[in-house]
mmCIF file with all atom_site columns, C-alpha atoms in Angstrom:
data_model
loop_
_atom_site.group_PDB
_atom_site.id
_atom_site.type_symbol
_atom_site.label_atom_id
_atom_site.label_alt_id
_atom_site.label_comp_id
_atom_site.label_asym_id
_atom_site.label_entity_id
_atom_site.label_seq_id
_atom_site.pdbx_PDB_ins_code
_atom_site.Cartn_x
_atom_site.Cartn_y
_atom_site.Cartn_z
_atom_site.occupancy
_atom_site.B_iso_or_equiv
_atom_site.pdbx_formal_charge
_atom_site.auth_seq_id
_atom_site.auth_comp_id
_atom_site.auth_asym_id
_atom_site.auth_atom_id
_atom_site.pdbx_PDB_model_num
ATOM 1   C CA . UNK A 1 1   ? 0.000  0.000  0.000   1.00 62.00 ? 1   UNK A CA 1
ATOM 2   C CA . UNK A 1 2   ? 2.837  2.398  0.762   1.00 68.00 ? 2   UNK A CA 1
ATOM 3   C CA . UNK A 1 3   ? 4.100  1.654  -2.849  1.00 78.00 ? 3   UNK A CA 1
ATOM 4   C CA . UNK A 1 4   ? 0.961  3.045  -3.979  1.00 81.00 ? 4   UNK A CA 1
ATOM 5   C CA . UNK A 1 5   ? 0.758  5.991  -2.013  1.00 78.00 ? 5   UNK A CA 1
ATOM 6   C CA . UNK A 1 6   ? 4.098  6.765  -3.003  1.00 82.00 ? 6   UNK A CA 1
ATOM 7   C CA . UNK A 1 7   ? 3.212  7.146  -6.603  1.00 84.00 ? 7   UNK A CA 1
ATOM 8   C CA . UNK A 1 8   ? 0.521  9.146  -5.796  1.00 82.00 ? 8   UNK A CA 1
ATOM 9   C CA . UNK A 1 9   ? 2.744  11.475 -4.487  1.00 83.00 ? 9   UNK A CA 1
ATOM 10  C CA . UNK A 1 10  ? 5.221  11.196 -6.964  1.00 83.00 ? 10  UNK A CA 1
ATOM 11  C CA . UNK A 1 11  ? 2.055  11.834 -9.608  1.00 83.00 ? 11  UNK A CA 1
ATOM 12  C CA . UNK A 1 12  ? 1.097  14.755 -7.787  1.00 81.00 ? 12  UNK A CA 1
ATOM 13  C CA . UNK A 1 13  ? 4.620  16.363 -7.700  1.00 78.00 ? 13  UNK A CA 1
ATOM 14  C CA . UNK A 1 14  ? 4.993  15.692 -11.030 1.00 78.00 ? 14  UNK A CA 1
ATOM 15  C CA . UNK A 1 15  ? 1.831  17.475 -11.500 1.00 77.00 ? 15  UNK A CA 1
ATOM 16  C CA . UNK A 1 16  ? 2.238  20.206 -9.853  1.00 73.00 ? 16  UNK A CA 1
ATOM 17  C CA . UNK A 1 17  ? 5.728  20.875 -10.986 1.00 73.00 ? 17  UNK A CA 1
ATOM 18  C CA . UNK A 1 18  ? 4.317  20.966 -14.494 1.00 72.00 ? 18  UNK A CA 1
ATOM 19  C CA . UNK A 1 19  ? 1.794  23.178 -13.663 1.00 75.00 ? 19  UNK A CA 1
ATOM 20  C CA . UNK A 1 20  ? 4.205  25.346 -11.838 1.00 78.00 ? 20  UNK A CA 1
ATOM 21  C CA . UNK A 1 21  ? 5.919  25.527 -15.644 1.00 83.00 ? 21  UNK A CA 1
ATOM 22  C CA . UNK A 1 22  ? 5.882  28.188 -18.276 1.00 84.00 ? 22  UNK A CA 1
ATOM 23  C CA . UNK A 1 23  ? 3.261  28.349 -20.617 1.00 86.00 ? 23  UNK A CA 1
ATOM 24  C CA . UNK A 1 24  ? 4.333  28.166 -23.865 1.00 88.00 ? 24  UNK A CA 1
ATOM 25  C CA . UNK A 1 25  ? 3.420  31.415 -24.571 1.00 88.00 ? 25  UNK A CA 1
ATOM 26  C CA . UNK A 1 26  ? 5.438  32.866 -21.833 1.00 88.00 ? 26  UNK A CA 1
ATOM 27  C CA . UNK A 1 27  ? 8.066  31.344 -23.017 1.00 87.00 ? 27  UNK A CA 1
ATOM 28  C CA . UNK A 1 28  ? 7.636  32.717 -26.458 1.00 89.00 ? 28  UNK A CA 1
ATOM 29  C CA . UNK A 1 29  ? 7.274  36.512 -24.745 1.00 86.00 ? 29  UNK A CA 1
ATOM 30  C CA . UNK A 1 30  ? 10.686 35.899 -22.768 1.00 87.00 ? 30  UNK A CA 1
ATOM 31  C CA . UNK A 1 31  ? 12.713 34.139 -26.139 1.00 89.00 ? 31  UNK A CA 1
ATOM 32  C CA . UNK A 1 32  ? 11.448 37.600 -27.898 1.00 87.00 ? 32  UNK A CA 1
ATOM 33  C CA . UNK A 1 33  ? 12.725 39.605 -24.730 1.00 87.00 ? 33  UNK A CA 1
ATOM 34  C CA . UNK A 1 34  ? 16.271 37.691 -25.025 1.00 87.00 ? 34  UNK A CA 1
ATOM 35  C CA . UNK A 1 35  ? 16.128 38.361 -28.826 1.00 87.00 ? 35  UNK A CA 1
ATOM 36  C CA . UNK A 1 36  ? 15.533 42.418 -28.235 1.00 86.00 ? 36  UNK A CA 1
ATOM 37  C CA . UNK A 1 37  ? 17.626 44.907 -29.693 1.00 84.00 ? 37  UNK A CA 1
ATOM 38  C CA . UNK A 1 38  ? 17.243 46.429 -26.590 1.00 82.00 ? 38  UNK A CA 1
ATOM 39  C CA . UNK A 1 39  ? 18.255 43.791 -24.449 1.00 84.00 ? 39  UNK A CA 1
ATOM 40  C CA . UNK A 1 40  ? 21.738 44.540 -22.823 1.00 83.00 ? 40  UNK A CA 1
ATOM 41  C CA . UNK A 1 41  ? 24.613 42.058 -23.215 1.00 81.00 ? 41  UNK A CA 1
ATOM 42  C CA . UNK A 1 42  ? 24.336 39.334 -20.070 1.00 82.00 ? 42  UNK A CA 1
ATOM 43  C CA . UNK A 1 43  ? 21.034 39.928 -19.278 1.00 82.00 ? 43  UNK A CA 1
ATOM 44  C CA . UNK A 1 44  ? 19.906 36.912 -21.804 1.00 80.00 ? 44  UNK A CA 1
ATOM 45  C CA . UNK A 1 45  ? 21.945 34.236 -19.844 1.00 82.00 ? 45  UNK A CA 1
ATOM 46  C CA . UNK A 1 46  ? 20.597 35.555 -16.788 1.00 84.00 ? 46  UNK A CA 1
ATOM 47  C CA . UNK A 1 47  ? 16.985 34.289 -17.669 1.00 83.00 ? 47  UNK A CA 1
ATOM 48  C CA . UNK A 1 48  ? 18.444 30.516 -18.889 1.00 81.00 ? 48  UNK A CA 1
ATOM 49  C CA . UNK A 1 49  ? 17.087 27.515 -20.042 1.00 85.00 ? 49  UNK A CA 1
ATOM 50  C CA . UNK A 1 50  ? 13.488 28.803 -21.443 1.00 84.00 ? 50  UNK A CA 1
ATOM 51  C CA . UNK A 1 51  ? 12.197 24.709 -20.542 1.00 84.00 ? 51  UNK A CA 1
ATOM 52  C CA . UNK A 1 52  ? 13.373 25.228 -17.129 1.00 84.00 ? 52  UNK A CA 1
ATOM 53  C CA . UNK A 1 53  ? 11.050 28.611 -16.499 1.00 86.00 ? 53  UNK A CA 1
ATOM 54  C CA . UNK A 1 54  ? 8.089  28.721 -14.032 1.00 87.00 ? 54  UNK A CA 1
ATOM 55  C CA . UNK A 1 55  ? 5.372  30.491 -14.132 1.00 87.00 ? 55  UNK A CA 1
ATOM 56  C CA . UNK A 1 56  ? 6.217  33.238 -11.939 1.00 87.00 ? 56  UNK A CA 1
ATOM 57  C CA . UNK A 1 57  ? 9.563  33.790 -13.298 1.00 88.00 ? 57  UNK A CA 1
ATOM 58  C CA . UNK A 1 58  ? 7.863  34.417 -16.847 1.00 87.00 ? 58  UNK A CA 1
ATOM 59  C CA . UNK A 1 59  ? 5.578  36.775 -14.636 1.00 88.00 ? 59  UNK A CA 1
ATOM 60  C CA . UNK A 1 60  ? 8.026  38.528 -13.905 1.00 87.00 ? 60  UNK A CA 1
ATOM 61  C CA . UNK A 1 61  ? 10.515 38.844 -16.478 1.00 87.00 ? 61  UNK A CA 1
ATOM 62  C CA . UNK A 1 62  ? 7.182  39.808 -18.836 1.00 87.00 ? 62  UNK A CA 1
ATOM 63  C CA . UNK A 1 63  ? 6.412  42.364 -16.372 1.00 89.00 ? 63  UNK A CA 1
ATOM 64  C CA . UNK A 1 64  ? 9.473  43.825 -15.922 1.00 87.00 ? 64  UNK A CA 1
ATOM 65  C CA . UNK A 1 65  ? 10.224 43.722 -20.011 1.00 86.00 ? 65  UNK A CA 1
ATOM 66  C CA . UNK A 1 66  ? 6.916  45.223 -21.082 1.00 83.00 ? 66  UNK A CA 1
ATOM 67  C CA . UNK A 1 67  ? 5.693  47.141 -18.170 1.00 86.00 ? 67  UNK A CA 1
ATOM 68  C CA . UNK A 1 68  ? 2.446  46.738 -15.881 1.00 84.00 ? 68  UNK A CA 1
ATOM 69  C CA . UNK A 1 69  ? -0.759 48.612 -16.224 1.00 82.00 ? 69  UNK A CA 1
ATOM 70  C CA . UNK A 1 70  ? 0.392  52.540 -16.335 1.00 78.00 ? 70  UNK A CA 1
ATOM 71  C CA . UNK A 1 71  ? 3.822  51.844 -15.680 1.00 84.00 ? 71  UNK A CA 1
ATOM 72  C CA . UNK A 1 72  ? 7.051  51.661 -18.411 1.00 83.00 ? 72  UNK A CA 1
ATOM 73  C CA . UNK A 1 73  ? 8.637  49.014 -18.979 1.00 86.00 ? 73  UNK A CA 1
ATOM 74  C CA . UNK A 1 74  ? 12.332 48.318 -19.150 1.00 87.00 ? 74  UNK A CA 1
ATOM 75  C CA . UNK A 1 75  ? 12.138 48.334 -22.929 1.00 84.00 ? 75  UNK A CA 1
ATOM 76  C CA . UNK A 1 76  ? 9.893  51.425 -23.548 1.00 84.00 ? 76  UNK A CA 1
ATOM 77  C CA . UNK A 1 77  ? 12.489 53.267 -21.130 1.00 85.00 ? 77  UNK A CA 1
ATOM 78  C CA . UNK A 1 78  ? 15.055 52.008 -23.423 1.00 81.00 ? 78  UNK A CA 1
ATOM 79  C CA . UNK A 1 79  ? 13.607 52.462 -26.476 1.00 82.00 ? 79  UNK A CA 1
ATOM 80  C CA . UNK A 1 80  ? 13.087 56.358 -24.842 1.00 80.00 ? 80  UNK A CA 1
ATOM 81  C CA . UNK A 1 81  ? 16.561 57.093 -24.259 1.00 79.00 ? 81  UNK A CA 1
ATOM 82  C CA . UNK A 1 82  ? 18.018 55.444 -27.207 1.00 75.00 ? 82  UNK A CA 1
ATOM 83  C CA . UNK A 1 83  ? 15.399 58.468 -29.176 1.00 72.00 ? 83  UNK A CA 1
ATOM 84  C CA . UNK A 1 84  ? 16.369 61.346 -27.081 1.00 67.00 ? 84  UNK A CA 1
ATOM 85  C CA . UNK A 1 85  ? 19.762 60.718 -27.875 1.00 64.00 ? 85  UNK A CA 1
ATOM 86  C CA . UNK A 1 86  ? 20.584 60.246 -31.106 1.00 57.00 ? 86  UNK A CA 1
ATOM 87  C CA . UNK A 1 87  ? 24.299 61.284 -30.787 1.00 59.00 ? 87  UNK A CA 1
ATOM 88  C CA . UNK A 1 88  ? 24.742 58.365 -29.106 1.00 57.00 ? 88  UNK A CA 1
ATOM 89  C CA . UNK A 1 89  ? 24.181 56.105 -32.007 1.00 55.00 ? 89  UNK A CA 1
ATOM 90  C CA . UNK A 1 90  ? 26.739 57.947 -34.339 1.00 55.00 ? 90  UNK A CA 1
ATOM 91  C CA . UNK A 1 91  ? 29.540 57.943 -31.499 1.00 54.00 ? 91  UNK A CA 1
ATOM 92  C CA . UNK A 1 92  ? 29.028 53.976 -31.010 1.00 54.00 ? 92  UNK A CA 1
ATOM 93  C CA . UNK A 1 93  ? 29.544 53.413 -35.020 1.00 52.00 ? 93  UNK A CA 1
ATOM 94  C CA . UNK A 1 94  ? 32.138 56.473 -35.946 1.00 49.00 ? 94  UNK A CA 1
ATOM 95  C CA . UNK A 1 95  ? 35.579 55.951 -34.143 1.00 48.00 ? 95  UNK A CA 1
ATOM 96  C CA . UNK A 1 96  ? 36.694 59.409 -35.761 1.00 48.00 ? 96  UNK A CA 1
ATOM 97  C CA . UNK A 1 97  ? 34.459 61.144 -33.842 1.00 45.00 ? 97  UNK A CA 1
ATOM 98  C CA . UNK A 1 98  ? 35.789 60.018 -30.737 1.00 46.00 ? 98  UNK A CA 1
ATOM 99  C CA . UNK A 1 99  ? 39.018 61.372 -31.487 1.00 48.00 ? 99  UNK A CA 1
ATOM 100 C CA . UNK A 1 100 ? 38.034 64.687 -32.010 1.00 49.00 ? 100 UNK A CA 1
ATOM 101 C CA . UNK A 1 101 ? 39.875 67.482 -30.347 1.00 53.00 ? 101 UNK A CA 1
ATOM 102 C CA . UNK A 1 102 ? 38.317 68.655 -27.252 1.00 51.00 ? 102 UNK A CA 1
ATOM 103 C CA . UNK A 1 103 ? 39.617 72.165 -27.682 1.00 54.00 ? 103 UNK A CA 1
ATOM 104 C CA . UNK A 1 104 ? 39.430 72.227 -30.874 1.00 54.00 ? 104 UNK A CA 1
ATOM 105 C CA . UNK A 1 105 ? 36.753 74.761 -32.816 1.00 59.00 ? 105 UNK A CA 1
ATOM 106 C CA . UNK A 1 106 ? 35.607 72.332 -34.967 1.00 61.00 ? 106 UNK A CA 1
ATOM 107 C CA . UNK A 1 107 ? 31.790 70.994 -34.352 1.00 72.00 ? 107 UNK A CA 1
ATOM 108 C CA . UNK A 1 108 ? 30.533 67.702 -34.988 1.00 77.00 ? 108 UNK A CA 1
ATOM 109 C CA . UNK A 1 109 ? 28.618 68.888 -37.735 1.00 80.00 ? 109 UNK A CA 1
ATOM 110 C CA . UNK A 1 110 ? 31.549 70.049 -39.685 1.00 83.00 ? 110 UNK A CA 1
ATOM 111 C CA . UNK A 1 111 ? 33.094 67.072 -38.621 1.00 84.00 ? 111 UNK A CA 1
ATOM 112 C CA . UNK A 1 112 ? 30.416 64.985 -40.324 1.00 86.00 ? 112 UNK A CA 1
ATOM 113 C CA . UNK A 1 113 ? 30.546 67.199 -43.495 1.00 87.00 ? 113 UNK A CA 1
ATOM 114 C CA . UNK A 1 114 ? 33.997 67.049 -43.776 1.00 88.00 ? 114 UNK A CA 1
ATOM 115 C CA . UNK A 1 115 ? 33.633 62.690 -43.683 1.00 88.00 ? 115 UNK A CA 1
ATOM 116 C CA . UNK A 1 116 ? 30.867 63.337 -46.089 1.00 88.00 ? 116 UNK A CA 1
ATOM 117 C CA . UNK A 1 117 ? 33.041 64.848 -48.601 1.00 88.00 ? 117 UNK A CA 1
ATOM 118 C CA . UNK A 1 118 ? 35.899 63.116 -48.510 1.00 88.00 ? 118 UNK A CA 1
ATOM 119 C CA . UNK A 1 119 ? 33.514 60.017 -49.399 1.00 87.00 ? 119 UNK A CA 1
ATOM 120 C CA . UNK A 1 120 ? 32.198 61.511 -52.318 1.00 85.00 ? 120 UNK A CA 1
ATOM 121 C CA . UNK A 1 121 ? 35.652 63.006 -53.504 1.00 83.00 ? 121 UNK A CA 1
ATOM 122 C CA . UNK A 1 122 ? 36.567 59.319 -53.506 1.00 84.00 ? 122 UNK A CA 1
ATOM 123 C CA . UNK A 1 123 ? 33.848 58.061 -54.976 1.00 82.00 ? 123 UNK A CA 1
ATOM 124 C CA . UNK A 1 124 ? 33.998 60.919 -58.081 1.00 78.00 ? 124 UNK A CA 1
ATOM 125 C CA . UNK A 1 125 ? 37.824 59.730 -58.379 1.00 79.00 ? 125 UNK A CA 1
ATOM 126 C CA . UNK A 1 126 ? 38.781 63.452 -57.150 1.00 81.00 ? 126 UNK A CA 1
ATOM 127 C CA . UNK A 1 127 ? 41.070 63.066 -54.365 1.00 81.00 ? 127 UNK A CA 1
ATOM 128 C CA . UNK A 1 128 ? 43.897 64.502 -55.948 1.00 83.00 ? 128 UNK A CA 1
ATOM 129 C CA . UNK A 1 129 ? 44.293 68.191 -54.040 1.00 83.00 ? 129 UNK A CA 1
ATOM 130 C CA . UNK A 1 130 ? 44.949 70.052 -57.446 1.00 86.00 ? 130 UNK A CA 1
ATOM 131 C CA . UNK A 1 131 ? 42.505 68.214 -59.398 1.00 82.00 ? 131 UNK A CA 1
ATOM 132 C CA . UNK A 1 132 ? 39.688 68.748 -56.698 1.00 79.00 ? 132 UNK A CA 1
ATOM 133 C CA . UNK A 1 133 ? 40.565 72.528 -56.838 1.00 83.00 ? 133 UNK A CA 1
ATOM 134 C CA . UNK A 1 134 ? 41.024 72.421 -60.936 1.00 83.00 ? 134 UNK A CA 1
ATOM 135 C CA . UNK A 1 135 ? 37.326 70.580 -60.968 1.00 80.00 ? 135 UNK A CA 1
ATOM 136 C CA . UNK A 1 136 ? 35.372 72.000 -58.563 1.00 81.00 ? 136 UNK A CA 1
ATOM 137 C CA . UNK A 1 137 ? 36.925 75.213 -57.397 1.00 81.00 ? 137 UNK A CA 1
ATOM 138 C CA . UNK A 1 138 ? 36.888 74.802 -53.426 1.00 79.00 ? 138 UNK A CA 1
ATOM 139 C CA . UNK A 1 139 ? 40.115 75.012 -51.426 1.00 78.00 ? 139 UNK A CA 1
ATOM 140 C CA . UNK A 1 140 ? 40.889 71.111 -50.939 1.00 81.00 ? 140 UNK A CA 1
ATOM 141 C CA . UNK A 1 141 ? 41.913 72.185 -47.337 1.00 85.00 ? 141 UNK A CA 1
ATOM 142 C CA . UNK A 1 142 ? 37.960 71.072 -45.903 1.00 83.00 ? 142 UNK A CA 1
ATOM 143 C CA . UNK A 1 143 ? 39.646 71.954 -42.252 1.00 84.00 ? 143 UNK A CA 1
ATOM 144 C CA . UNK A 1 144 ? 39.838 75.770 -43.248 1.00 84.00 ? 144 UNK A CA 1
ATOM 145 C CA . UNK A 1 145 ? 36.152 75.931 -44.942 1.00 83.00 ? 145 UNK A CA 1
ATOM 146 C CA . UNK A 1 146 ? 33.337 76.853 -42.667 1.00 84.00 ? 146 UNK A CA 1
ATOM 147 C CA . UNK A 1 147 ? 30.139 74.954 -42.133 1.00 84.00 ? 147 UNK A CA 1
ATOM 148 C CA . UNK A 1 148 ? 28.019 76.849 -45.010 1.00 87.00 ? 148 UNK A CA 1
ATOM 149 C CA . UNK A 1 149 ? 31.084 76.579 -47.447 1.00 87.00 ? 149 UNK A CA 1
ATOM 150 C CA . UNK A 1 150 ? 30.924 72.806 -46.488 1.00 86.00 ? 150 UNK A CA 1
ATOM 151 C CA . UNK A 1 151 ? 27.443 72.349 -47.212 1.00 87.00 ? 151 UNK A CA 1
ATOM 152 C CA . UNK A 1 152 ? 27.448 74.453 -50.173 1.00 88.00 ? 152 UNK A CA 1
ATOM 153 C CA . UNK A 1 153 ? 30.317 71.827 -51.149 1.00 86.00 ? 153 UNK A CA 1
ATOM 154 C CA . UNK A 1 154 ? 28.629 68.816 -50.391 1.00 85.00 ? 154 UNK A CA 1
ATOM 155 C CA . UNK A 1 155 ? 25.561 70.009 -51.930 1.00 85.00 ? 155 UNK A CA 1
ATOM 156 C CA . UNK A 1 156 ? 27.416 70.826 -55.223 1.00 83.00 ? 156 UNK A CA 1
ATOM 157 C CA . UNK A 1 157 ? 29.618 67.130 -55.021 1.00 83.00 ? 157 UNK A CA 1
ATOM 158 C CA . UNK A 1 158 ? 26.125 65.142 -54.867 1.00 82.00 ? 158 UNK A CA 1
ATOM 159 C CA . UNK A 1 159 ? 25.181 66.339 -58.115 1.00 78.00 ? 159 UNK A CA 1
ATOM 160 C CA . UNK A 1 160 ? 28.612 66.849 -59.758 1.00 76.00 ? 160 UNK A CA 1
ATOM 161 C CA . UNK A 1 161 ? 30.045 63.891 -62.562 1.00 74.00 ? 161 UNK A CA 1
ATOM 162 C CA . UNK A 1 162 ? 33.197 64.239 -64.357 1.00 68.00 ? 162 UNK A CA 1
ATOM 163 C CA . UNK A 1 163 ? 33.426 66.038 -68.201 1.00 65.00 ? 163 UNK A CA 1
ATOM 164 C CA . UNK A 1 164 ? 34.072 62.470 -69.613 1.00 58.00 ? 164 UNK A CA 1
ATOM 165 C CA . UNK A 1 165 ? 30.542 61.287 -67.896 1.00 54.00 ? 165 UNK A CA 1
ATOM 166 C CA . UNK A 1 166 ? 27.583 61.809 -70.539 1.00 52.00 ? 166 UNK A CA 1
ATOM 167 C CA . UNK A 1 167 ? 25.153 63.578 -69.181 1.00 48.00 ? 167 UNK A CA 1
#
């Protein structure tokens, strides 16, 4: 008899672990949390095994993720910040900004025209200094131009092709 009631139990806490589990659609809300953009690097392994999650660990994780009623979320607040600053973006992915003088008079605009138009000079084939002033009639020196000489440049680059270029 004890056999018996020893499988019960067994049943039963086999039952109740599985109902203690993860539905699968919690699990699919906390796989799309680890697979965020927004999600910050270690904070996917911190979750683990997506079989192994119980109910009120998805609870959690959902509710902390995607907010409660009337309250942000940890991605919203993200997704915020990463909008307000928009500088931050273009530091992360342009070394050469990074480098930039601090005392220095040059802005980060100018800085960005200047990158600009060295691309385009190199993609025209006009990186040669004398040839750049022959063609287009700018001083070559970008450092000494000012920010409305630069646009003005840049504006005239984007729609300049060579003499040999058929029109």
């Amino acid at each position: 008899i004890s056999s018996d009631y020893d499988a019960k139990e067994q049943k039963i806490a086999k039952a109740k672990e599985i109902a203690n589990m993860a539905s699968q659609a919690q699990k699919d809300m906390v796989e799309k949390i680890i697979k965020s953009k927004y999600i910050k690097k270690g904070e996917g392994e911190k979750i683990g095994d997506l079989n192994k999650l119980t109910k009120k660990d998805a609870s959690s994780y959902i509710s902390y993720w995607f907010g409660t009623d009337g309250k942000l979320g940890e991605r919203d607040k993200r997704e915020l910040e990463e909008k307000e600053s928009p500088l931050k973006k273009i530091v992360e992915k342009e070394p050469t900004i990074e480098k930039r003088d601090p005392n220095g008079d040059s802005s980060l605009v100018k800085d960005l025209l200047i990158e600009a138009i060295q691309a385009k000079r190199k993609e025209l084939y006009i990186e040669d200094d004398e040839k750049f002033k022959k063609e287009i009639g700018y001083n070559p020196e970008l450092k000494e131009l000012s920010e409305k000489e630069l646009l003005k440049l840049n504006g005239l680059l984007k729609d300049w092709r060579p003499d040999w270029v058929k029109k």
